[in-house]
PDB file of C-alpha atoms in Angstrom:
ATOM      1  CA  MET A  68      48.350 208.074 127.276  1.00  0.00           C
ATOM      2  CA  ARG A  69      51.992 206.811 126.425  1.00  0.00           C
ATOM      3  CA  LYS A  70      51.648 204.629 129.847  1.00  0.00           C
ATOM      4  CA  PHE A  71      48.358 203.243 128.471  1.00  0.00           C
ATOM      5  CA  ILE A  72      49.794 202.067 124.881  1.00  0.00           C
ATOM      6  CA  LEU A  73      53.123 200.658 126.480  1.00  0.00           C
ATOM      7  CA  ALA A  74      50.748 198.788 128.700  1.00  0.00           C
ATOM      8  CA  ALA A  75      48.480 197.466 126.045  1.00  0.00           C
ATOM      9  CA  LEU A  76      51.688 196.542 123.905  1.00  0.00           C
ATOM     10  CA  VAL A  77      53.395 194.395 126.946  1.00  0.00           C
ATOM     11  CA  ALA A  78      49.731 192.746 127.700  1.00  0.00           C
ATOM     12  CA  GLY A  79      49.532 191.857 123.612  1.00  0.00           C
ATOM     13  CA  THR A  80      52.958 190.465 123.683  1.00  0.00           C
ATOM     14  CA  ALA A  81      52.473 188.342 126.811  1.00  0.00           C
ATOM     15  CA  ALA A  82      49.263 186.925 125.723  1.00  0.00           C
ATOM     16  CA  THR A  83      50.629 186.050 122.167  1.00  0.00           C
ATOM     17  CA  PRO A  84      52.850 182.775 123.426  1.00  0.00           C
ATOM     18  CA  ALA A  85      49.952 181.891 125.531  1.00  0.00           C
ATOM     19  CA  PHE A  86      47.516 181.959 122.339  1.00  0.00           C
ATOM     20  CA  ALA A  87      50.120 180.078 120.489  1.00  0.00           C
ATOM     21  CA  GLN A  88      50.591 177.379 122.544  1.00  0.00           C
ATOM     22  CA  ASP A  89      46.917 176.669 122.994  1.00  0.00           C
ATOM     23  CA  ALA A  90      46.046 176.475 119.217  1.00  0.00           C
ATOM     24  CA  GLY A  91      48.631 173.214 119.074  1.00  0.00           C
ATOM     25  CA  THR A  92      50.065 174.489 115.851  1.00  0.00           C
ATOM     26  CA  ALA A  93      52.642 176.963 116.790  1.00  0.00           C
ATOM     27  CA  ALA A  94      56.630 175.688 117.020  1.00  0.00           C
ATOM     28  CA  SER A  95      57.215 173.853 119.930  1.00  0.00           C
ATOM     29  CA  PHE A  96      59.526 171.054 121.640  1.00  0.00           C
ATOM     30  CA  ARG A  97      57.356 168.247 122.798  1.00  0.00           C
ATOM     31  CA  ILE A  98      58.045 165.205 125.473  1.00  0.00           C
ATOM     32  CA  GLU A  99      55.727 162.207 125.537  1.00  0.00           C
ATOM     33  CA  ALA A 100      55.198 159.062 126.918  1.00  0.00           C
ATOM     34  CA  ILE A 101      53.351 156.078 124.831  1.00  0.00           C
ATOM     35  CA  GLY A 102      51.922 152.768 125.659  1.00  0.00           C
ATOM     36  CA  GLY A 103      49.656 150.251 123.618  1.00  0.00           C
ATOM     37  CA  TYR A 104      49.020 147.005 121.977  1.00  0.00           C
ATOM     38  CA  GLU A 105      51.077 145.409 119.518  1.00  0.00           C
ATOM     39  CA  SER A 106      50.860 142.489 117.189  1.00  0.00           C
ATOM     40  CA  GLN A 107      54.141 140.976 115.923  1.00  0.00           C
ATOM     41  CA  GLU A 108      54.667 138.669 112.778  1.00  0.00           C
ATOM     42  CA  VAL A 109      57.676 136.498 111.825  1.00  0.00           C
ATOM     43  CA  ALA A 110      57.435 134.330 108.979  1.00  0.00           C
ATOM     44  CA  GLU A 111      53.598 134.676 109.158  1.00  0.00           C
ATOM     45  CA  ASP A 112      53.342 133.612 112.550  1.00  0.00           C
ATOM     46  CA  ASN A 113      51.521 136.406 115.045  1.00  0.00           C
ATOM     47  CA  LYS A 114      52.127 137.273 118.796  1.00  0.00           C
ATOM     48  CA  SER A 115      50.746 139.952 120.623  1.00  0.00           C
ATOM     49  CA  GLY A 116      51.512 142.127 123.697  1.00  0.00           C
ATOM     50  CA  GLN A 117      52.396 145.525 125.002  1.00  0.00           C
ATOM     51  CA  THR A 118      54.690 148.028 124.023  1.00  0.00           C
ATOM     52  CA  TYR A 119      55.718 151.030 125.915  1.00  0.00           C
ATOM     53  CA  GLY A 120      58.266 153.871 125.644  1.00  0.00           C
ATOM     54  CA  VAL A 121      59.030 157.511 125.599  1.00  0.00           C
ATOM     55  CA  GLY A 122      59.278 160.003 122.581  1.00  0.00           C
ATOM     56  CA  LEU A 123      60.212 163.446 121.651  1.00  0.00           C
ATOM     57  CA  GLY A 124      59.763 165.673 119.020  1.00  0.00           C
ATOM     58  CA  TYR A 125      59.625 169.466 117.417  1.00  0.00           C
ATOM     59  CA  ASP A 126      56.779 170.859 115.723  1.00  0.00           C
ATOM     60  CA  PHE A 127      56.309 173.900 113.528  1.00  0.00           C
ATOM     61  CA  GLN A 128      53.644 175.267 111.611  1.00  0.00           C
ATOM     62  CA  THR A 129      54.338 175.530 107.885  1.00  0.00           C
ATOM     63  CA  ASN A 130      51.464 177.808 106.744  1.00  0.00           C
ATOM     64  CA  GLY A 131      47.988 178.127 107.562  1.00  0.00           C
ATOM     65  CA  SER A 132      47.053 175.085 109.492  1.00  0.00           C
ATOM     66  CA  SER A 133      49.743 172.695 108.163  1.00  0.00           C
ATOM     67  CA  VAL A 134      52.010 171.140 110.813  1.00  0.00           C
ATOM     68  CA  PHE A 135      55.460 169.481 110.222  1.00  0.00           C
ATOM     69  CA  GLY A 136      57.524 167.949 112.594  1.00  0.00           C
ATOM     70  CA  ILE A 137      60.627 165.776 113.292  1.00  0.00           C
ATOM     71  CA  GLU A 138      60.365 163.090 116.112  1.00  0.00           C
ATOM     72  CA  ALA A 139      62.359 160.138 117.842  1.00  0.00           C
ATOM     73  CA  GLU A 140      61.307 157.637 120.231  1.00  0.00           C
ATOM     74  CA  ALA A 141      62.585 154.566 122.291  1.00  0.00           C
ATOM     75  CA  SER A 142      60.325 151.766 123.005  1.00  0.00           C
ATOM     76  CA  ASP A 143      60.386 148.241 124.394  1.00  0.00           C
ATOM     77  CA  SER A 144      57.857 145.597 124.276  1.00  0.00           C
ATOM     78  CA  ASN A 145      56.976 142.265 126.293  1.00  0.00           C
ATOM     79  CA  THR A 146      56.249 140.220 123.500  1.00  0.00           C
ATOM     80  CA  ASP A 147      58.254 136.914 123.253  1.00  0.00           C
ATOM     81  CA  GLU A 148      57.603 134.066 120.819  1.00  0.00           C
ATOM     82  CA  CYS A 149      58.350 130.606 121.204  1.00  0.00           C
ATOM     83  CA  VAL A 150      57.910 127.361 119.109  1.00  0.00           C
ATOM     84  CA  LYS A 151      58.713 123.804 120.045  1.00  0.00           C
ATOM     85  CA  GLY A 152      59.664 121.325 117.717  1.00  0.00           C
ATOM     86  CA  ALA A 153      60.945 123.951 115.019  1.00  0.00           C
ATOM     87  CA  THR A 154      63.640 121.179 113.591  1.00  0.00           C
ATOM     88  CA  VAL A 155      63.434 118.320 115.883  1.00  0.00           C
ATOM     89  CA  ALA A 156      60.612 117.117 118.457  1.00  0.00           C
ATOM     90  CA  THR A 157      62.788 118.109 121.741  1.00  0.00           C
ATOM     91  CA  ASP A 158      63.719 121.572 120.811  1.00  0.00           C
ATOM     92  CA  GLU A 159      62.397 124.815 121.347  1.00  0.00           C
ATOM     93  CA  LEU A 160      63.130 128.314 119.563  1.00  0.00           C
ATOM     94  CA  CYS A 161      62.159 131.471 121.213  1.00  0.00           C
ATOM     95  CA  ALA A 162      62.252 135.075 119.788  1.00  0.00           C
ATOM     96  CA  GLU A 163      62.098 138.086 121.485  1.00  0.00           C
ATOM     97  CA  PHE A 164      61.778 141.919 120.491  1.00  0.00           C
ATOM     98  CA  GLY A 165      63.802 144.108 122.533  1.00  0.00           C
ATOM     99  CA  ARG A 166      64.376 147.599 122.397  1.00  0.00           C
ATOM    100  CA  ASP A 167      62.941 149.734 119.085  1.00  0.00           C
ATOM    101  CA  LEU A 168      64.562 152.977 117.925  1.00  0.00           C
ATOM    102  CA  TYR A 169      62.538 155.284 115.567  1.00  0.00           C
ATOM    103  CA  VAL A 170      63.328 158.500 113.879  1.00  0.00           C
ATOM    104  CA  GLY A 171      61.066 160.025 111.467  1.00  0.00           C
ATOM    105  CA  ALA A 172      58.964 163.144 110.315  1.00  0.00           C
ATOM    106  CA  ARG A 173      55.314 163.875 110.685  1.00  0.00           C
ATOM    107  CA  PHE A 174      53.090 165.514 108.364  1.00  0.00           C
ATOM    108  CA  GLY A 175      49.482 167.050 109.369  1.00  0.00           C
ATOM    109  CA  SER A 176      47.055 169.597 109.699  1.00  0.00           C
ATOM    110  CA  ASN A 177      45.003 171.420 112.651  1.00  0.00           C
ATOM    111  CA  ILE A 178      41.410 170.391 112.001  1.00  0.00           C
ATOM    112  CA  GLY A 179      39.860 172.323 114.338  1.00  0.00           C
ATOM    113  CA  GLY A 180      40.549 173.591 117.925  1.00  0.00           C
ATOM    114  CA  ASN A 181      43.488 171.702 119.629  1.00  0.00           C
ATOM    115  CA  THR A 182      43.231 168.906 117.376  1.00  0.00           C
ATOM    116  CA  ILE A 183      45.693 167.651 114.796  1.00  0.00           C
ATOM    117  CA  LEU A 184      45.359 165.118 112.258  1.00  0.00           C
ATOM    118  CA  TYR A 185      48.801 163.655 110.971  1.00  0.00           C
ATOM    119  CA  ALA A 186      50.660 160.912 109.132  1.00  0.00           C
ATOM    120  CA  LYS A 187      54.347 159.818 110.137  1.00  0.00           C
ATOM    121  CA  ALA A 188      57.083 157.931 108.195  1.00  0.00           C
ATOM    122  CA  GLY A 189      60.743 157.026 109.227  1.00  0.00           C
ATOM    123  CA  TYR A 190      63.427 154.759 110.003  1.00  0.00           C
ATOM    124  CA  THR A 191      63.247 152.087 112.583  1.00  0.00           C
ATOM    125  CA  ASN A 192      65.753 149.839 114.365  1.00  0.00           C
ATOM    126  CA  ALA A 193      64.817 146.788 116.400  1.00  0.00           C
ATOM    127  CA  ARG A 194      66.911 144.386 118.925  1.00  0.00           C
ATOM    128  CA  VAL A 195      65.649 140.813 118.200  1.00  0.00           C
ATOM    129  CA  LYS A 196      66.888 137.906 120.323  1.00  0.00           C
ATOM    130  CA  ILE A 197      66.884 134.396 119.185  1.00  0.00           C
ATOM    131  CA  ASP A 198      67.299 131.578 121.947  1.00  0.00           C
ATOM    132  CA  TYR A 199      67.711 128.100 120.960  1.00  0.00           C
ATOM    133  CA  ASP A 200      67.471 124.830 123.114  1.00  0.00           C
ATOM    134  CA  ASP A 201      67.585 121.608 121.586  1.00  0.00           C
ATOM    135  CA  GLY A 202      66.347 119.803 124.673  1.00  0.00           C
ATOM    136  CA  ILE A 203      69.032 117.292 124.923  1.00  0.00           C
ATOM    137  CA  ALA A 204      71.041 117.562 128.245  1.00  0.00           C
ATOM    138  CA  GLY A 205      74.685 117.775 127.608  1.00  0.00           C
ATOM    139  CA  THR A 206      74.749 118.734 123.802  1.00  0.00           C
ATOM    140  CA  THR A 207      76.247 121.562 122.677  1.00  0.00           C
ATOM    141  CA  GLY A 208      73.548 122.302 119.889  1.00  0.00           C
ATOM    142  CA  ASP A 209      71.972 125.149 122.469  1.00  0.00           C
ATOM    143  CA  PHE A 210      72.809 128.758 121.345  1.00  0.00           C
ATOM    144  CA  GLU A 211      71.734 132.167 121.921  1.00  0.00           C
ATOM    145  CA  ALA A 212      72.090 135.213 119.491  1.00  0.00           C
ATOM    146  CA  GLY A 213      71.187 138.959 119.302  1.00  0.00           C
ATOM    147  CA  ARG A 214      70.482 140.859 116.048  1.00  0.00           C
ATOM    148  CA  ASN A 215      69.720 144.367 115.282  1.00  0.00           C
ATOM    149  CA  LEU A 216      67.204 144.578 112.394  1.00  0.00           C
ATOM    150  CA  ASP A 217      66.791 147.936 110.530  1.00  0.00           C
ATOM    151  CA  GLY A 218      63.103 148.781 109.022  1.00  0.00           C
ATOM    152  CA  LEU A 219      60.492 151.307 107.855  1.00  0.00           C
ATOM    153  CA  ARG A 220      57.845 152.618 109.983  1.00  0.00           C
ATOM    154  CA  ALA A 221      54.412 154.374 108.584  1.00  0.00           C
ATOM    155  CA  GLY A 222      51.636 154.993 110.556  1.00  0.00           C
ATOM    156  CA  GLY A 223      48.876 158.259 111.586  1.00  0.00           C
ATOM    157  CA  GLY A 224      47.087 159.533 114.058  1.00  0.00           C
ATOM    158  CA  VAL A 225      45.341 162.359 116.108  1.00  0.00           C
ATOM    159  CA  GLN A 226      46.644 164.500 118.773  1.00  0.00           C
ATOM    160  CA  PHE A 227      44.249 166.561 121.009  1.00  0.00           C
ATOM    161  CA  GLY A 228      45.514 169.618 123.201  1.00  0.00           C
ATOM    162  CA  PHE A 229      44.413 170.567 126.389  1.00  0.00           C
ATOM    163  CA  GLY A 230      45.581 173.525 128.846  1.00  0.00           C
ATOM    164  CA  THR A 231      48.352 175.503 127.946  1.00  0.00           C
ATOM    165  CA  GLY A 232      50.506 172.531 126.844  1.00  0.00           C
ATOM    166  CA  ALA A 233      49.434 169.131 127.767  1.00  0.00           C
ATOM    167  CA  TYR A 234      47.992 166.669 124.895  1.00  0.00           C
ATOM    168  CA  ALA A 235      46.981 163.223 124.351  1.00  0.00           C
ATOM    169  CA  LYS A 236      47.187 161.163 121.084  1.00  0.00           C
ATOM    170  CA  LEU A 237      46.058 158.074 119.493  1.00  0.00           C
ATOM    171  CA  GLU A 238      48.132 156.300 117.084  1.00  0.00           C
ATOM    172  CA  TYR A 239      48.604 153.479 114.719  1.00  0.00           C
ATOM    173  CA  ARG A 240      51.805 152.492 113.237  1.00  0.00           C
ATOM    174  CA  TYR A 241      53.169 149.511 110.851  1.00  0.00           C
ATOM    175  CA  SER A 242      57.008 148.826 110.956  1.00  0.00           C
ATOM    176  CA  ASP A 243      58.214 146.384 108.385  1.00  0.00           C
ATOM    177  CA  TYR A 244      61.840 145.021 109.380  1.00  0.00           C
ATOM    178  CA  GLU A 245      64.447 142.766 107.338  1.00  0.00           C
ATOM    179  CA  GLU A 246      64.163 139.113 107.577  1.00  0.00           C
ATOM    180  CA  GLY A 247      60.459 139.336 107.529  1.00  0.00           C
ATOM    181  CA  PHE A 248      59.710 140.597 110.892  1.00  0.00           C
ATOM    182  CA  LYS A 249      56.667 143.120 111.096  1.00  0.00           C
ATOM    183  CA  LYS A 250      54.763 145.092 113.680  1.00  0.00           C
ATOM    184  CA  HIS A 251      51.369 146.656 113.953  1.00  0.00           C
ATOM    185  CA  GLN A 252      51.066 148.718 116.868  1.00  0.00           C
ATOM    186  CA  GLY A 253      48.168 150.933 118.498  1.00  0.00           C
ATOM    187  CA  VAL A 254      49.351 153.506 121.175  1.00  0.00           C
ATOM    188  CA  VAL A 255      47.994 156.177 123.134  1.00  0.00           C
ATOM    189  CA  GLY A 256      50.417 158.862 124.053  1.00  0.00           C
ATOM    190  CA  VAL A 257      50.295 161.942 126.626  1.00  0.00           C
ATOM    191  CA  GLY A 258      52.615 164.411 126.671  1.00  0.00           C
ATOM    192  CA  LEU A 259      53.678 168.089 127.244  1.00  0.00           C
ATOM    193  CA  ARG A 260      54.636 171.044 124.869  1.00  0.00           C
ATOM    194  CA  PHE A 261      57.237 173.768 125.547  1.00  0.00           C
TER     195      PHE A 261
END
């Protein structure tokens, strides 16, 4: 009889972590890849392109179906903006968003099965490169400069768990940087929870 009780306890303990991972809300580390569409706004001029990156985070269940997580992300994009005739008829001014680093938190709720609905907010820092060519050969008016812009990001999304640790997500986020730079992004992500 004692063997059966011991076997039942071991089986129950072994099943608990698998159940917790399937629920999608238990404490877990996660790593993901993201990709999607972005629209950059600089002084009311818009340009769109693709964004891509990697992220990691740690989520835990606070009470009931509520989920709280901390997260970080590194991304880049292929969106450049060039304007001809910025100051004189022959010149060209180009702005390029480079790497973007983000650190923040997300708050959400398990809305059924393995689905989490969440909102997020945090700090973001983007590298912007400015390249100016006055279009006149032999002059010293050309320059290139890079700058890091601080900003805030807010957004929301939905995450769908499947299997024992895999998930996919759809997310919208808005980033507002210094000097009037802004980004709207719609991304998809795939990842694993551990």
